[in-house]
PDB file of C-alpha atoms in Angstrom:
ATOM      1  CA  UNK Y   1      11.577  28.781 -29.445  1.00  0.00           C
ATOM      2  CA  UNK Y   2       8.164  27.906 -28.341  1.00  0.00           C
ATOM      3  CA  UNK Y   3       7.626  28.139 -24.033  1.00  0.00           C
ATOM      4  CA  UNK Y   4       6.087  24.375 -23.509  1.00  0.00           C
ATOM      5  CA  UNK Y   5       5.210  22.996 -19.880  1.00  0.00           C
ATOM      6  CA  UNK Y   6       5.304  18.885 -19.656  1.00  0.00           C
ATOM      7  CA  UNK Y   7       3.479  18.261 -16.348  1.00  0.00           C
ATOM      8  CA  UNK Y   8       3.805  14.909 -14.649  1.00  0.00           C
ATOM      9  CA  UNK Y   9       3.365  13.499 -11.427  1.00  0.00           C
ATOM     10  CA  UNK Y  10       4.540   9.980  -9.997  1.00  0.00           C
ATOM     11  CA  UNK Y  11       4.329   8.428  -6.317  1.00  0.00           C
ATOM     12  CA  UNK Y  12       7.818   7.610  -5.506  1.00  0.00           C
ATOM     13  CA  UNK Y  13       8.279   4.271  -4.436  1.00  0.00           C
ATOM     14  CA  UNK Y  14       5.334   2.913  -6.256  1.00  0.00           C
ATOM     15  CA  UNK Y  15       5.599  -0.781  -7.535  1.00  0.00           C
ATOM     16  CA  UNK Y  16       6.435  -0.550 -11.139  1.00  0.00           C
ATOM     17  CA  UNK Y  17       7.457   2.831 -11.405  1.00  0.00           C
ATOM     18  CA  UNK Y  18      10.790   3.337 -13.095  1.00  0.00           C
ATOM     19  CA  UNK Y  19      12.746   5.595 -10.742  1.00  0.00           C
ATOM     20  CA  UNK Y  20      15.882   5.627 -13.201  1.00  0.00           C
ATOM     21  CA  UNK Y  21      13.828   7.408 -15.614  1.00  0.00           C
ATOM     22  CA  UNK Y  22      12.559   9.548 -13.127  1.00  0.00           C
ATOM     23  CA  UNK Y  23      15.865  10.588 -11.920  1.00  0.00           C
ATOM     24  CA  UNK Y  24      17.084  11.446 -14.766  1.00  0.00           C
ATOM     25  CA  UNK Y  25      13.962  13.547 -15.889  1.00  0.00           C
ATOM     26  CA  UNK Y  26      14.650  15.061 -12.253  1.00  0.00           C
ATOM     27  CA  UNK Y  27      18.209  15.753 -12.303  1.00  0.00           C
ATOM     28  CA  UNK Y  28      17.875  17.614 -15.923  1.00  0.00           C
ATOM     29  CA  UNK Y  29      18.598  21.157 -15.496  1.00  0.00           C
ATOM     30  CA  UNK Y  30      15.386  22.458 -17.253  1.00  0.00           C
ATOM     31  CA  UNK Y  31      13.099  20.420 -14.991  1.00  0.00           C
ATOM     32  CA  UNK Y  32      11.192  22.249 -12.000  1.00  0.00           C
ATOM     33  CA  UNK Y  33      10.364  19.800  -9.363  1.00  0.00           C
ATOM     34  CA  UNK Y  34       7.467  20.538  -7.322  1.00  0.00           C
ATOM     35  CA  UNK Y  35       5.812  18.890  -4.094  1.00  0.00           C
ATOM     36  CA  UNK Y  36       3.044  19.859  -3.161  1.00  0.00           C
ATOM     37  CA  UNK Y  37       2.500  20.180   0.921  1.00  0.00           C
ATOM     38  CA  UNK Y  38      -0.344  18.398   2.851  1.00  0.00           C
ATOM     39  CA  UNK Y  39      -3.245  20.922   2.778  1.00  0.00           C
ATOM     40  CA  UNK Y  40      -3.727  23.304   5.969  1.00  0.00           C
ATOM     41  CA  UNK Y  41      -6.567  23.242   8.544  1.00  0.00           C
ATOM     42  CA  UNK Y  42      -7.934  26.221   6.990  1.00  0.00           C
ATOM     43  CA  UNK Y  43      -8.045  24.507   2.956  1.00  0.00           C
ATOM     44  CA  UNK Y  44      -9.096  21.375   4.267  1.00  0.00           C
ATOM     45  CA  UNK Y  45     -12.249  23.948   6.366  1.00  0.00           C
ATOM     46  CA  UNK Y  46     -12.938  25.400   2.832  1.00  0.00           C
ATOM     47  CA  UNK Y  47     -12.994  22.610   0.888  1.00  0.00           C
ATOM     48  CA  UNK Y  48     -15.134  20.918   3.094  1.00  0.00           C
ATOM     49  CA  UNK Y  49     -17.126  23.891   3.027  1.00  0.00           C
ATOM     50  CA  UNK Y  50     -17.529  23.686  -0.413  1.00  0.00           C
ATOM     51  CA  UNK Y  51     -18.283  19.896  -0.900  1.00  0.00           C
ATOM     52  CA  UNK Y  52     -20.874  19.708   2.131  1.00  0.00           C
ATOM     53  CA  UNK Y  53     -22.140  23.100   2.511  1.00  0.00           C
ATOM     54  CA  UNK Y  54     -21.175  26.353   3.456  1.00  0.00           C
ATOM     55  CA  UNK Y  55     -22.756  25.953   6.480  1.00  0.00           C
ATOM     56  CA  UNK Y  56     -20.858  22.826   7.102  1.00  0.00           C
ATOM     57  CA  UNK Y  57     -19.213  23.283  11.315  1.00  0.00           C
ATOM     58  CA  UNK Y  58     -16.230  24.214  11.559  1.00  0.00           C
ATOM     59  CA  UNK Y  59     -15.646  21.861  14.662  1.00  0.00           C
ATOM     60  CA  UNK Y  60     -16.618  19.424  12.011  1.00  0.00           C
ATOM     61  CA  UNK Y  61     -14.421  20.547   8.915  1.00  0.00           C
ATOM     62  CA  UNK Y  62     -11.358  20.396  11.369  1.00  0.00           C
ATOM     63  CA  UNK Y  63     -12.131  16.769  12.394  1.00  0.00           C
ATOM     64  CA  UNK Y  64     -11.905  16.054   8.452  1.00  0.00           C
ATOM     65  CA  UNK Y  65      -8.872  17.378   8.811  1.00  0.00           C
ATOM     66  CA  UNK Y  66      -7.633  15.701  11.755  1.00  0.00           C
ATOM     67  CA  UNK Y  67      -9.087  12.662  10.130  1.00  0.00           C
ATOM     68  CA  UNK Y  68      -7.043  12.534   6.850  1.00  0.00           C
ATOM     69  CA  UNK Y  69      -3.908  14.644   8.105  1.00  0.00           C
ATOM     70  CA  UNK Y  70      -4.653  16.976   5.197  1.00  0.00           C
ATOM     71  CA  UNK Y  71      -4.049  14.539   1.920  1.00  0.00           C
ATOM     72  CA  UNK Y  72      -6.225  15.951  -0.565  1.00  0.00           C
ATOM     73  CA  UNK Y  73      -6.941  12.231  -1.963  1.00  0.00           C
ATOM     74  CA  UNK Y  74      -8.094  10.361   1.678  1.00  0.00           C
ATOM     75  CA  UNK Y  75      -9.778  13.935   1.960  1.00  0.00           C
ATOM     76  CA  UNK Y  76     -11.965  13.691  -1.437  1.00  0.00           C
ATOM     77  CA  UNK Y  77     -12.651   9.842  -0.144  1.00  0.00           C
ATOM     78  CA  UNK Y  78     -14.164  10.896   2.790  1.00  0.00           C
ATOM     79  CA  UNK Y  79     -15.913  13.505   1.732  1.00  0.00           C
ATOM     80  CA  UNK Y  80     -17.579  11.680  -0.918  1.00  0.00           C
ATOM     81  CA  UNK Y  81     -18.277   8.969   1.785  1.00  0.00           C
ATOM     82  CA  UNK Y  82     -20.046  11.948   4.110  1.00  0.00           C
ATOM     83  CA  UNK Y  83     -21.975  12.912   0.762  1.00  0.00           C
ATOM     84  CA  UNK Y  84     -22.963   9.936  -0.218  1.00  0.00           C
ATOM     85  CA  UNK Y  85     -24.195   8.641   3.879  1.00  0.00           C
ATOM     86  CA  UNK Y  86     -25.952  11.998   4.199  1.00  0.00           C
ATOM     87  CA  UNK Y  87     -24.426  13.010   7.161  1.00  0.00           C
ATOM     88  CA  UNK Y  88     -24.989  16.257   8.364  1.00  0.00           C
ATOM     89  CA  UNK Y  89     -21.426  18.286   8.371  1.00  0.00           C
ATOM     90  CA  UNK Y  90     -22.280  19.796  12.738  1.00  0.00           C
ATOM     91  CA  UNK Y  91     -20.590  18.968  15.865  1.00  0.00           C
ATOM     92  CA  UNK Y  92     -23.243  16.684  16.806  1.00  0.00           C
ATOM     93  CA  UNK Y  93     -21.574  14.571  14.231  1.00  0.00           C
ATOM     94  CA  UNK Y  94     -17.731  14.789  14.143  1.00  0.00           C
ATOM     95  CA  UNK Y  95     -18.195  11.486  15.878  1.00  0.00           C
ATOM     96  CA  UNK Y  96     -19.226   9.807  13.146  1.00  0.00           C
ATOM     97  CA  UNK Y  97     -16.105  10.839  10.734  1.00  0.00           C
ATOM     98  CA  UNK Y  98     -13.884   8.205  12.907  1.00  0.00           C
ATOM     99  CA  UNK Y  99     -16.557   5.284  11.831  1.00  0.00           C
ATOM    100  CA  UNK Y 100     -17.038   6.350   8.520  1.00  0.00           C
ATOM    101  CA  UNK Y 101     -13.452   7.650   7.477  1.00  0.00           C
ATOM    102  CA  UNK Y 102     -11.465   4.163   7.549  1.00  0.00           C
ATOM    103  CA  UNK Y 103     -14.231   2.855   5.090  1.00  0.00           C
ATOM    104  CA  UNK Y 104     -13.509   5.992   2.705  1.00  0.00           C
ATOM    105  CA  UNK Y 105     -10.115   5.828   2.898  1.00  0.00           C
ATOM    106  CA  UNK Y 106      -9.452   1.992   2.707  1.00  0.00           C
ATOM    107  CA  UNK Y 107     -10.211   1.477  -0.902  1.00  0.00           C
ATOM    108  CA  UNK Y 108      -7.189   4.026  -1.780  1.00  0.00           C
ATOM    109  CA  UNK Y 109      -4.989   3.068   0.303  1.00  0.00           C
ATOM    110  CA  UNK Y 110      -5.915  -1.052  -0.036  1.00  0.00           C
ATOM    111  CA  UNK Y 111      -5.550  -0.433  -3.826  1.00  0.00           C
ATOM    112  CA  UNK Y 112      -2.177   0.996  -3.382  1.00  0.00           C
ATOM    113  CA  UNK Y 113      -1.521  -2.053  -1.374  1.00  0.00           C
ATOM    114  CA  UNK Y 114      -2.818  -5.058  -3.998  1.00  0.00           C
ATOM    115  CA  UNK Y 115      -0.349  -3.204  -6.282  1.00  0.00           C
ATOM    116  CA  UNK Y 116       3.187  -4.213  -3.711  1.00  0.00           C
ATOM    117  CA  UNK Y 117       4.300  -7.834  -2.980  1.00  0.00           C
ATOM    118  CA  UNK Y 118       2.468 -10.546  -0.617  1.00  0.00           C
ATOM    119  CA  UNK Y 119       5.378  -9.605   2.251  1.00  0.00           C
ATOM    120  CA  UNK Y 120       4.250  -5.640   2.027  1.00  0.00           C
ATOM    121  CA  UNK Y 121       0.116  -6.887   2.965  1.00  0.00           C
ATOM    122  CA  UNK Y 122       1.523  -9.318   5.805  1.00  0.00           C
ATOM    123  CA  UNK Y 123       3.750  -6.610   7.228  1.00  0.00           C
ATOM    124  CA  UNK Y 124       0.793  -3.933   6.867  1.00  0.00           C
ATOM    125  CA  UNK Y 125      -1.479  -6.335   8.366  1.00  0.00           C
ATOM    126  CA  UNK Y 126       0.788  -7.171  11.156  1.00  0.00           C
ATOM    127  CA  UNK Y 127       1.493  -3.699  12.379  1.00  0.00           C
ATOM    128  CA  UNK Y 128      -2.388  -2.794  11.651  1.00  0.00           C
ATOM    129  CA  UNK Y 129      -2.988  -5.639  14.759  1.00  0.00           C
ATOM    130  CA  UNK Y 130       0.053  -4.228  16.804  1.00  0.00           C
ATOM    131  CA  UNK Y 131      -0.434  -0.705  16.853  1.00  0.00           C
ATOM    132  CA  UNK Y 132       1.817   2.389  15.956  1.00  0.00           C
ATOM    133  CA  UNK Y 133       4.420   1.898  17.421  1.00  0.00           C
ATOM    134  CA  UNK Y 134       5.320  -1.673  16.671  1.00  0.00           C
ATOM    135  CA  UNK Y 135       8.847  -3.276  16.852  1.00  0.00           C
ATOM    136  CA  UNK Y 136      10.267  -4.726  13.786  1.00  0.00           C
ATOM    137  CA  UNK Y 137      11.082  -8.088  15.845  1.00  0.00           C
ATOM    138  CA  UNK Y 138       6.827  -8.371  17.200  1.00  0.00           C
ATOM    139  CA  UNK Y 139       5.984  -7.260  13.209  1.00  0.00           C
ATOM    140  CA  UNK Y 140       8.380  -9.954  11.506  1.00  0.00           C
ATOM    141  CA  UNK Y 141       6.839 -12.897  14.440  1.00  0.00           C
ATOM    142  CA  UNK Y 142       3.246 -12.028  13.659  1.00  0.00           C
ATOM    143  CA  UNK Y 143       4.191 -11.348   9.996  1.00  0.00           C
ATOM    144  CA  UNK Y 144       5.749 -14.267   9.425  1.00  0.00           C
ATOM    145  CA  UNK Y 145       8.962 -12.949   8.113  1.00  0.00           C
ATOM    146  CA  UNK Y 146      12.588 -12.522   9.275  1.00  0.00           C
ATOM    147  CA  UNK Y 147      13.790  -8.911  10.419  1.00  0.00           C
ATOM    148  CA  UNK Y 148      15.694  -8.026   7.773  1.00  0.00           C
ATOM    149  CA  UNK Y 149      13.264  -8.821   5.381  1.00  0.00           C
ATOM    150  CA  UNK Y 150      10.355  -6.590   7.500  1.00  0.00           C
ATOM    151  CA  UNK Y 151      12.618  -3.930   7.384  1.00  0.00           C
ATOM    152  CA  UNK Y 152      13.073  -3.992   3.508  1.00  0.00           C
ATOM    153  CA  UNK Y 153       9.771  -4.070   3.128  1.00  0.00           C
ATOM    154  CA  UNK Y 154       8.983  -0.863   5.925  1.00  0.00           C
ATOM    155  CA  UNK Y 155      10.843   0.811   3.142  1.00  0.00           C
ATOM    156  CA  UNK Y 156       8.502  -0.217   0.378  1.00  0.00           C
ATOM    157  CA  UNK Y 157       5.746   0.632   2.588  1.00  0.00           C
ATOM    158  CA  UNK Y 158       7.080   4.201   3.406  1.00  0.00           C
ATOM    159  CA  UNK Y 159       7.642   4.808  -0.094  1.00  0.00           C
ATOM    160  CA  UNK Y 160       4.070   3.582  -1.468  1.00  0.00           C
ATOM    161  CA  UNK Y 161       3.217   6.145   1.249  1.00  0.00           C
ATOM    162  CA  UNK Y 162       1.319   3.665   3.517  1.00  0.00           C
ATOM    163  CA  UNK Y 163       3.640   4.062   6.520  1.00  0.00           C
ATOM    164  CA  UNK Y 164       5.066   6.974   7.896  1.00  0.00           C
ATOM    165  CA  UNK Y 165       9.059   7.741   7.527  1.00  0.00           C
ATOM    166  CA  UNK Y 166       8.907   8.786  11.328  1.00  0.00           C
ATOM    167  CA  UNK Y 167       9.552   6.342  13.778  1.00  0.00           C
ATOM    168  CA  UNK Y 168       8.573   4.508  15.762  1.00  0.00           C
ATOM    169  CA  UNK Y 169       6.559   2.272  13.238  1.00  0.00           C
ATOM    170  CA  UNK Y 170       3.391   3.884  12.072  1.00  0.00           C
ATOM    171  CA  UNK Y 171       0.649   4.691   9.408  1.00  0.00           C
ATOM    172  CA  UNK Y 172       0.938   8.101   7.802  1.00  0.00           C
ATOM    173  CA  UNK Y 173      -2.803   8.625   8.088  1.00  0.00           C
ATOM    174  CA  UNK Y 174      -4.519   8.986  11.547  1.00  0.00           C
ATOM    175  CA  UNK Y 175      -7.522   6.917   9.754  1.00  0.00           C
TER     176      UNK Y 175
END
C-alpha cells in the first residue's frame, strides 16, 4: 500500500545493456516512461548564466547552445572546459567555443566509443574524415569494411547516440 517511485535511466543502444530486460520493465503497465527533450535556447542561456556568470552574453550563451545542440551532458563538458580555460563568456569570444568545444566534448563521446566494437571506431573515424553527409559505399572503402557490415554498425552508432538517425550520414552534435 505504500506509493514507491524506482527511477532509472539507460542509453538505448549502449554496448552491454540488456534491452530484453528493459523492454519488459517498459512494456509493464505500472511503468511511466519518460524522455527527456534536448534543452531549449533559453535553458541552455540560463544555465550558462548560472555556471559562468550572470553577466555571461547572451550572443555567447546561444553559441553554447548552437555548439552542443542542447544535450545537457556535451553542455556541462563545455562549460566546465570554458571554466576551467578562463574564458570570458562575451561576444568577443563566441569564437573561441568552436576551438575549445570538440576538446570538451570528445572525452564523452570517445568514452562512449571505447565501450562499442573495433568496426564502430573505424566507421566513426571514417565518416569523421568524410564529412556529414558521407555515403555508406566511400565510409565502408575508407573504413575498411563491406557495406552491409557499415550499415549494421550506423545502427550501433545511432543508438550509442554518436550519429544522428537523420540522413544523410551525420554526427548528432554540431561539435
Amino acid at each position: 500500500g505504500l506509493n514507491i517511485l524506482i527511477a532509472t535511466a539507460a542509453r538505448v543502444g549502449e554496448a552491454g545493456a540488456d534491452s530484453s530486460l528493459l523492454e519488459e520493465i517498459a512494456q509493464d503497465p505500472a511503468t511511466v516512461l519518460i524522455r527527456p527533450p534536448l534543452l531549449s535556447v533559453s535553458a541552455v542561456v540560463e544555465l550558462a548564466k548560472n555556471s559562468l556568470g550572470a553577466d555571461a552574453d547572451q550572443a555567447f550563451c546561444v553559441a553554447c547552445h548552437r555548439a552542443t545542440g542542447g544535450n545537457p551532458l556535451l553542455l556541462a563538458e563545455l562549460l566546465r572546459t570554458l571554466r576551467a580555460e578562463a574564458v570570458r563568456p562575451d561576444a568577443a569570444h563566441v569564437d573561441v567555443i568552436q576551438q575549445l568545444g570538440p576538446r570538451a566534448v570528445s572525452r564523452s563521446v570517445l568514452q562512449r566509443l571505447a565501450r562499442l566494437s573495433a568496426d564502430a571506431v573505424a566507421v566513426a573515424r571514417a565518416i569523421a574524415v568524410l564529412g556529414d553527409g558521407a555515403g555508406l559505399p566511400e565510409t565502408a572503402v575508407l573504413a575498411g569494411l563491406d557495406e552491409p557490415r557499415v550499415a549494421e554498425v550506423v545502427r550501433v552508432l545511432v543508438g550509442a547516440e554518436i550519429l544522428s538517425s537523420a540522413k544523410p550520414i551525420c554526427f548528432v552534435h554540431p561539435l
